CSV table of C-alpha atoms in Angstrom, one decimal:
chain,number,residue,atom,x,y,z
A,153,MET,CA,-0.1,-19.0,9.8
A,154,LYS,CA,3.1,-21.1,10.4
A,155,SER,CA,6.6,-20.2,10.1
A,156,VAL,CA,8.6,-23.3,9.3
A,157,SER,CA,12.0,-24.8,9.1
A,158,VAL,CA,12.8,-28.5,9.7
A,159,GLN,CA,14.7,-28.3,12.8
A,160,GLU,CA,18.5,-27.9,12.4
A,161,THR,CA,20.1,-30.4,15.0
A,162,ARG,CA,23.4,-31.9,15.8
A,163,ALA,CA,22.9,-35.1,14.1
A,164,GLY,CA,25.1,-38.0,15.0
A,165,LEU,CA,27.6,-39.6,12.6
A,166,GLY,CA,28.0,-43.2,11.5
A,167,PRO,CA,25.7,-46.1,11.6
A,168,THR,CA,23.8,-44.8,14.6
A,169,SER,CA,22.3,-41.9,12.6
A,170,SER,CA,18.6,-42.0,11.8
A,171,ALA,CA,18.0,-41.8,8.0
A,172,THR,CA,15.6,-39.0,7.0
A,173,PRO,CA,12.2,-40.3,6.8
A,174,GLN,CA,10.0,-39.9,3.8
A,175,PRO,CA,6.7,-38.1,4.4
A,176,VAL,CA,3.4,-39.7,3.1
A,177,THR,CA,1.4,-37.4,0.8
A,178,PRO,CA,-2.3,-37.9,0.6
A,179,THR,CA,-3.2,-38.5,-3.0
A,180,ALA,CA,-6.5,-39.3,-4.9
A,181,SER,CA,-7.5,-42.9,-5.0
A,182,ASP,CA,-9.9,-44.5,-7.6
A,183,GLY,CA,-10.7,-40.9,-8.7
A,184,GLN,CA,-11.7,-40.0,-5.2
A,185,ARG,CA,-10.0,-37.0,-3.6
A,186,PRO,CA,-9.2,-36.8,0.0
A,187,ARG,CA,-11.7,-35.1,2.2
A,188,GLY,CA,-11.2,-31.4,2.5
A,189,TRP,CA,-9.5,-30.8,-0.7
A,190,VAL,CA,-10.5,-27.8,-2.8
A,191,ASP,CA,-10.4,-26.9,-6.4
A,192,HIS,CA,-7.2,-25.2,-7.3
A,193,PRO,CA,-5.8,-24.2,-10.8
A,194,ALA,CA,-3.8,-26.9,-12.1
A,195,GLY,CA,0.0,-26.8,-13.0
A,196,ILE,CA,2.8,-24.3,-12.1
A,197,GLU,CA,3.8,-21.0,-13.6
A,198,PHE,CA,7.5,-19.8,-13.6
A,199,GLU,CA,8.3,-16.1,-13.4
A,200,TYR,CA,11.8,-14.9,-14.1
A,201,LEU,CA,11.8,-11.6,-12.1
A,202,GLY,CA,14.7,-9.5,-13.9
A,203,ILE,CA,17.2,-12.5,-14.4
A,204,ALA,CA,16.0,-13.2,-18.0
A,205,ASP,CA,16.2,-9.5,-19.0
A,206,THR,CA,18.9,-8.3,-21.2
A,207,PRO,CA,20.9,-7.4,-19.5
A,208,PRO,CA,19.9,-9.4,-16.4
A,209,VAL,CA,18.6,-7.2,-13.5
A,210,ARG,CA,19.0,-7.9,-9.8
A,211,THR,CA,16.0,-7.3,-7.5
A,212,GLU,CA,16.2,-5.5,-4.1
A,213,TYR,CA,14.9,-8.0,-1.4
A,214,ARG,CA,11.9,-5.9,0.0
A,215,ARG,CA,10.6,-5.2,-3.6
A,216,CYS,CA,10.7,-8.9,-4.2
A,217,TRP,CA,9.0,-9.4,-0.9
A,218,ASP,CA,6.1,-7.2,-1.7
A,219,HIS,CA,5.8,-9.1,-5.0
A,220,GLN,CA,5.6,-12.5,-3.2
A,221,ARG,CA,2.7,-11.3,-1.1
A,222,ARG,CA,0.8,-10.1,-4.2
A,223,ILE,CA,1.3,-13.5,-5.9
A,224,HIS,CA,0.6,-15.3,-2.5
A,225,ALA,CA,-2.7,-13.4,-2.2
A,226,ARG,CA,-3.9,-14.7,-5.6
A,227,VAL,CA,-2.7,-18.3,-5.3
A,228,SER,CA,-4.1,-18.6,-1.9
A,229,ALA,CA,-7.5,-17.4,-3.2
A,230,HIS,CA,-7.2,-20.0,-6.2
A,231,GLU,CA,-7.2,-17.2,-8.7
A,232,ILE,CA,-4.1,-18.3,-10.4
A,233,PRO,CA,-1.9,-21.6,-10.4
A,234,ASP,CA,1.1,-22.2,-8.1
A,235,THR,CA,3.7,-19.9,-9.0
A,236,VAL,CA,7.6,-20.1,-8.8
A,237,ILE,CA,9.5,-16.8,-8.8
A,238,TYR,CA,13.1,-17.0,-9.7
A,239,VAL,CA,15.3,-14.0,-8.8
A,240,GLU,CA,18.7,-12.8,-8.3
A,241,HIS,CA,19.0,-10.5,-5.3
A,242,ASP,CA,21.3,-7.4,-4.5
A,243,PRO,CA,23.5,-8.4,-1.5
A,244,VAL,CA,21.4,-8.7,1.7
A,245,TYR,CA,21.2,-10.7,4.9
A,246,THR,CA,18.0,-12.0,6.0
A,247,ALA,CA,17.1,-13.4,9.4
A,248,GLY,CA,14.3,-15.9,10.0
A,249,ARG,CA,12.4,-16.2,13.3
A,250,ARG,CA,14.8,-18.7,15.0
A,251,THR,CA,17.9,-16.4,14.5
A,252,HIS,CA,19.9,-15.9,17.7
A,253,PRO,CA,21.6,-12.4,18.2
A,254,GLU,CA,25.1,-14.1,18.2
A,255,ALA,CA,24.5,-15.3,14.6
A,256,TYR,CA,24.2,-11.7,13.1
A,257,PRO,CA,27.0,-10.3,11.0
A,258,PHE,CA,30.1,-9.9,12.9
A,259,ASP,CA,30.7,-6.3,11.6
A,260,GLY,CA,27.4,-4.9,12.4
A,261,THR,CA,26.1,-5.1,8.7
A,262,PRO,CA,22.4,-4.5,8.6
A,263,VAL,CA,19.9,-7.5,8.4
A,264,VAL,CA,16.4,-7.8,7.3
A,265,PRO,CA,14.3,-9.6,9.6
A,266,VAL,CA,11.7,-12.0,7.8
A,267,ASP,CA,8.8,-14.1,8.7
A,268,ARG,CA,10.2,-17.3,7.3
A,269,GLY,CA,11.5,-20.3,9.3
A,270,GLY,CA,15.1,-20.9,9.8
A,271,GLU,CA,17.8,-18.7,10.8
A,272,ILE,CA,20.2,-16.1,9.1
A,273,THR,CA,21.5,-16.4,5.6
A,274,TRP,CA,23.0,-14.3,2.8
A,275,HIS,CA,21.5,-13.4,-0.8
A,276,GLY,CA,23.4,-11.9,-3.5
A,277,PRO,CA,24.8,-12.0,-7.2
A,278,GLY,CA,25.4,-15.5,-8.3
A,279,GLN,CA,22.7,-17.2,-6.3
A,280,LEU,CA,19.4,-18.4,-7.8
A,281,VAL,CA,16.6,-17.6,-5.3
A,282,GLY,CA,13.4,-19.5,-5.9
A,283,TYR,CA,10.2,-18.6,-4.3
A,284,PRO,CA,7.5,-21.3,-4.8
A,285,ILE,CA,4.0,-20.0,-3.9
A,286,VAL,CA,2.3,-23.3,-3.5
A,287,PHE,CA,-1.0,-24.3,-2.2
A,288,LEU,CA,-0.9,-27.3,0.2
A,289,GLN,CA,-4.0,-29.4,-0.1
A,290,ARG,CA,-5.4,-30.4,3.4
A,291,GLY,CA,-3.3,-33.3,4.7
A,292,THR,CA,-0.1,-32.3,2.8
A,293,GLY,CA,2.5,-31.6,5.5
A,294,VAL,CA,5.0,-28.9,5.5
A,295,VAL,CA,7.8,-31.4,5.9
A,296,ASP,CA,6.5,-33.2,2.9
A,297,TYR,CA,6.8,-29.9,1.0
A,298,VAL,CA,10.2,-29.2,2.1
A,299,ARG,CA,11.4,-32.7,1.2
A,300,ARG,CA,10.0,-32.3,-2.2
A,301,VAL,CA,11.8,-29.0,-2.8
A,302,GLU,CA,15.1,-30.7,-1.6
A,303,GLU,CA,14.4,-33.6,-3.9
A,304,ALA,CA,14.1,-31.3,-6.9
A,305,ILE,CA,17.4,-29.6,-6.1
A,306,ILE,CA,19.2,-33.0,-5.7
A,307,ARG,CA,17.8,-34.2,-8.9
A,308,LEU,CA,18.8,-31.1,-10.8
A,309,LEU,CA,22.3,-31.2,-9.5
A,310,ALA,CA,22.6,-34.9,-10.4
A,311,GLY,CA,22.0,-33.8,-13.9
A,312,TYR,CA,25.0,-31.9,-13.8
A,313,GLY,CA,27.1,-34.9,-12.5
A,314,LEU,CA,27.1,-33.7,-8.9
A,315,ARG,CA,26.1,-36.1,-6.1
A,316,CYS,CA,24.7,-34.6,-3.0
A,317,GLY,CA,21.7,-35.3,-0.7
A,318,ARG,CA,20.3,-34.5,2.8
A,319,VAL,CA,21.7,-34.6,6.2
A,320,PRO,CA,19.3,-36.2,8.8
A,321,GLY,CA,17.8,-33.5,11.1
A,322,ARG,CA,18.8,-30.7,8.9
A,323,THR,CA,16.9,-28.9,5.9
A,324,GLY,CA,18.6,-28.0,2.5
A,325,VAL,CA,20.9,-29.9,0.1
A,326,TRP,CA,24.4,-30.9,1.1
A,327,PHE,CA,27.8,-32.4,-0.2
A,328,PRO,CA,29.4,-35.0,2.0
A,329,SER,CA,32.5,-34.5,4.0
A,330,ASP,CA,35.2,-35.8,1.6
A,331,GLY,CA,38.8,-35.1,0.1
A,332,HIS,CA,37.4,-31.6,-1.1
A,333,GLY,CA,36.3,-30.3,2.4
A,334,PRO,CA,33.8,-30.8,5.3
A,335,GLU,CA,30.0,-31.4,4.8
A,336,ARG,CA,29.0,-28.2,2.8
A,337,LYS,CA,25.6,-26.7,2.2
A,338,ILE,CA,24.9,-25.8,-1.5
A,339,CYS,CA,21.1,-25.0,-1.2
A,340,ALA,CA,19.3,-23.3,1.8
A,341,ILE,CA,15.6,-23.7,2.4
A,342,GLY,CA,13.2,-21.6,4.6
A,343,ILE,CA,9.6,-21.2,4.3
A,344,ARG,CA,6.4,-19.8,5.8
A,345,VAL,CA,2.9,-21.2,5.4
A,346,SER,CA,-0.1,-18.9,5.4
A,347,ARG,CA,-3.8,-19.7,4.2
A,348,GLN,CA,-2.5,-23.1,3.3
A,349,THR,CA,0.0,-21.7,0.9
A,350,ALA,CA,3.7,-21.8,1.1
A,351,LEU,CA,6.1,-18.8,0.4
A,352,HIS,CA,9.7,-17.9,0.8
A,353,GLY,CA,11.7,-20.8,-0.6
A,354,PHE,CA,15.2,-21.9,-1.5
A,355,ALA,CA,18.6,-20.2,-2.3
A,356,LEU,CA,20.8,-22.3,-4.6
A,357,ASN,CA,24.4,-21.1,-4.9
A,358,VAL,CA,25.1,-21.2,-8.6
A,359,ASP,CA,28.4,-18.9,-8.7
A,360,PRO,CA,28.1,-16.4,-6.0
A,361,ASP,CA,31.2,-14.9,-3.9
A,362,THR,CA,31.0,-16.9,-0.9
A,363,ALA,CA,32.7,-14.2,1.1
A,364,GLY,CA,29.2,-13.0,2.1
A,365,PHE,CA,28.8,-16.0,4.2
A,366,ASP,CA,32.2,-15.4,6.0
A,367,ASN,CA,30.5,-12.6,7.9
A,368,ILE,CA,27.8,-14.8,9.6
A,369,ILE,CA,27.1,-18.3,10.9
A,370,PRO,CA,24.9,-19.4,7.9
A,371,CYS,CA,21.6,-20.9,9.0
A,372,GLY,CA,22.9,-21.1,12.5
A,373,ILE,CA,25.4,-23.9,11.6
A,374,SER,CA,28.9,-23.4,12.8
A,375,ASP,CA,30.2,-27.1,12.1
A,376,ALA,CA,29.9,-27.2,8.3
A,377,ASP,CA,30.7,-25.1,5.2
A,378,VAL,CA,28.9,-23.7,2.2
A,379,THR,CA,29.7,-24.3,-1.5
A,380,THR,CA,28.6,-23.4,-4.9
A,381,MET,CA,27.7,-25.3,-8.2
A,382,ALA,CA,30.8,-23.6,-9.9
A,383,ARG,CA,33.2,-25.0,-7.4
A,384,GLU,CA,31.9,-28.4,-7.3
A,385,LEU,CA,31.5,-28.6,-11.0
A,386,ARG,CA,35.3,-27.6,-11.3
A,387,ARG,CA,36.2,-30.3,-8.7
A,388,VAL,CA,34.4,-32.9,-10.9
A,389,HIS,CA,35.1,-31.8,-14.4
A,390,GLY,CA,38.2,-29.8,-14.1
A,391,PRO,CA,39.1,-26.1,-14.1
A,392,ASP,CA,37.6,-25.3,-17.6
A,393,ALA,CA,34.1,-26.8,-16.7
A,394,PRO,CA,31.3,-24.7,-18.1
A,395,ILE,CA,29.3,-22.8,-15.4
A,396,PRO,CA,25.6,-22.5,-16.3
A,397,SER,CA,23.8,-19.2,-16.0
A,398,LEU,CA,20.9,-18.6,-13.4
A,399,VAL,CA,18.5,-18.8,-16.3
A,400,GLU,CA,19.8,-22.0,-17.5
A,401,VAL,CA,19.6,-23.6,-14.0
A,402,GLY,CA,16.2,-22.3,-13.6
A,403,ARG,CA,15.0,-23.8,-16.8
A,404,ARG,CA,16.3,-27.1,-16.1
A,405,LEU,CA,14.7,-27.0,-12.7
A,406,GLU,CA,11.4,-26.2,-14.1
A,407,PRO,CA,10.3,-29.9,-15.1
A,408,VAL,CA,11.7,-31.2,-11.8
A,409,LEU,CA,9.7,-28.8,-9.6
A,410,THR,CA,6.8,-29.4,-11.6
A,411,GLU,CA,6.7,-33.1,-11.0
A,412,LEU,CA,7.6,-33.0,-7.4
A,413,LEU,CA,5.1,-30.2,-6.4
A,414,GLY,CA,2.5,-32.0,-8.4
A,415,PHE,CA,2.5,-34.2,-5.0
A,416,GLY,CA,2.5,-37.6,-6.8
A,417,PRO,CA,4.4,-40.6,-5.4
A,418,TYR,CA,8.2,-40.4,-5.7
A,419,THR,CA,11.2,-42.0,-4.1
A,420,MET,CA,13.4,-39.9,-1.9
A,421,SER,CA,17.1,-39.7,-2.6
A,422,PRO,CA,19.3,-41.2,0.3
A,423,ASP,CA,21.0,-39.1,2.8
A,424,ILE,CA,24.7,-38.2,2.4
A,425,PRO,CA,27.4,-40.3,4.1
A,426,ARG,CA,28.3,-38.7,7.4
A,427,ARG,CA,32.2,-38.4,8.2
A,428,GLU,CA,33.9,-36.3,10.6
A,429,HIS,CA,36.3,-33.6,9.2
A,430,PRO,CA,39.4,-32.1,10.7
A,431,THR,CA,38.3,-28.5,9.8
A,432,PHE,CA,36.1,-28.5,12.9
A,433,LEU,CA,37.5,-28.9,16.4
A,434,HIS,CA,34.0,-30.2,17.5
A,435,PRO,CA,32.5,-32.6,14.8
A,436,LEU,CA,29.0,-33.4,14.8
A,437,GLY,CA,28.1,-36.3,17.3
A,438,ASP,CA,30.4,-35.0,20.1
């Protein structure tokens, strides 16, 4: 069993920064599969847990965690294809295994400890949470898997006219420091791998009230901000820009995740440009 998050570090700014390397994925060659591969049902299934109901229904975190584990047991046993669960949670703080006590909510709000990688984060209304339950064939690295989930979100947002990317040494999807604000995270990622099968996943801020993040140090990062699709769409397209529903975003993400989690060759998007911002007294690189 692994609890994994690509290490969040204080990455340097400017030309001395190292670009995020693209992992190498083992693939079949001339019809020959790499040694140790096993038969696993092809394709990916998508489940909209409550959010496609009329009216939409939010799901309590622990109930969804139980559901994840049931799906994980069947995927890891090769009984069903890889499955992505889409959900909108009731407001909750969850803390991964690397969470430090000082990162907990400032007002003592209860936190659900979880066995994923990463640190503390908030889930709640207006956020699309995706739990890809994906079998990783032997030789497929966890970092490769995380980079592919990031790439899917980057390409999804590009389809809405939003330019974002990675920060070297950090996980998730980010907007660069610019005239609108400092570096800001729009999608957090934290996973666990058990029986060669990933669970937990990503949280994409579509249109949540970000006040939930103000009570913590999100993902343990104190030198950056959080943002939402709604906020960035209005900046790019004006105050009357239409804001997609969680279901619409999930539907548009389906083909991108299907392609990238098929583990075929792809070209990774470039990192965002790094710039200091006066919002923080101790910018990255100090």
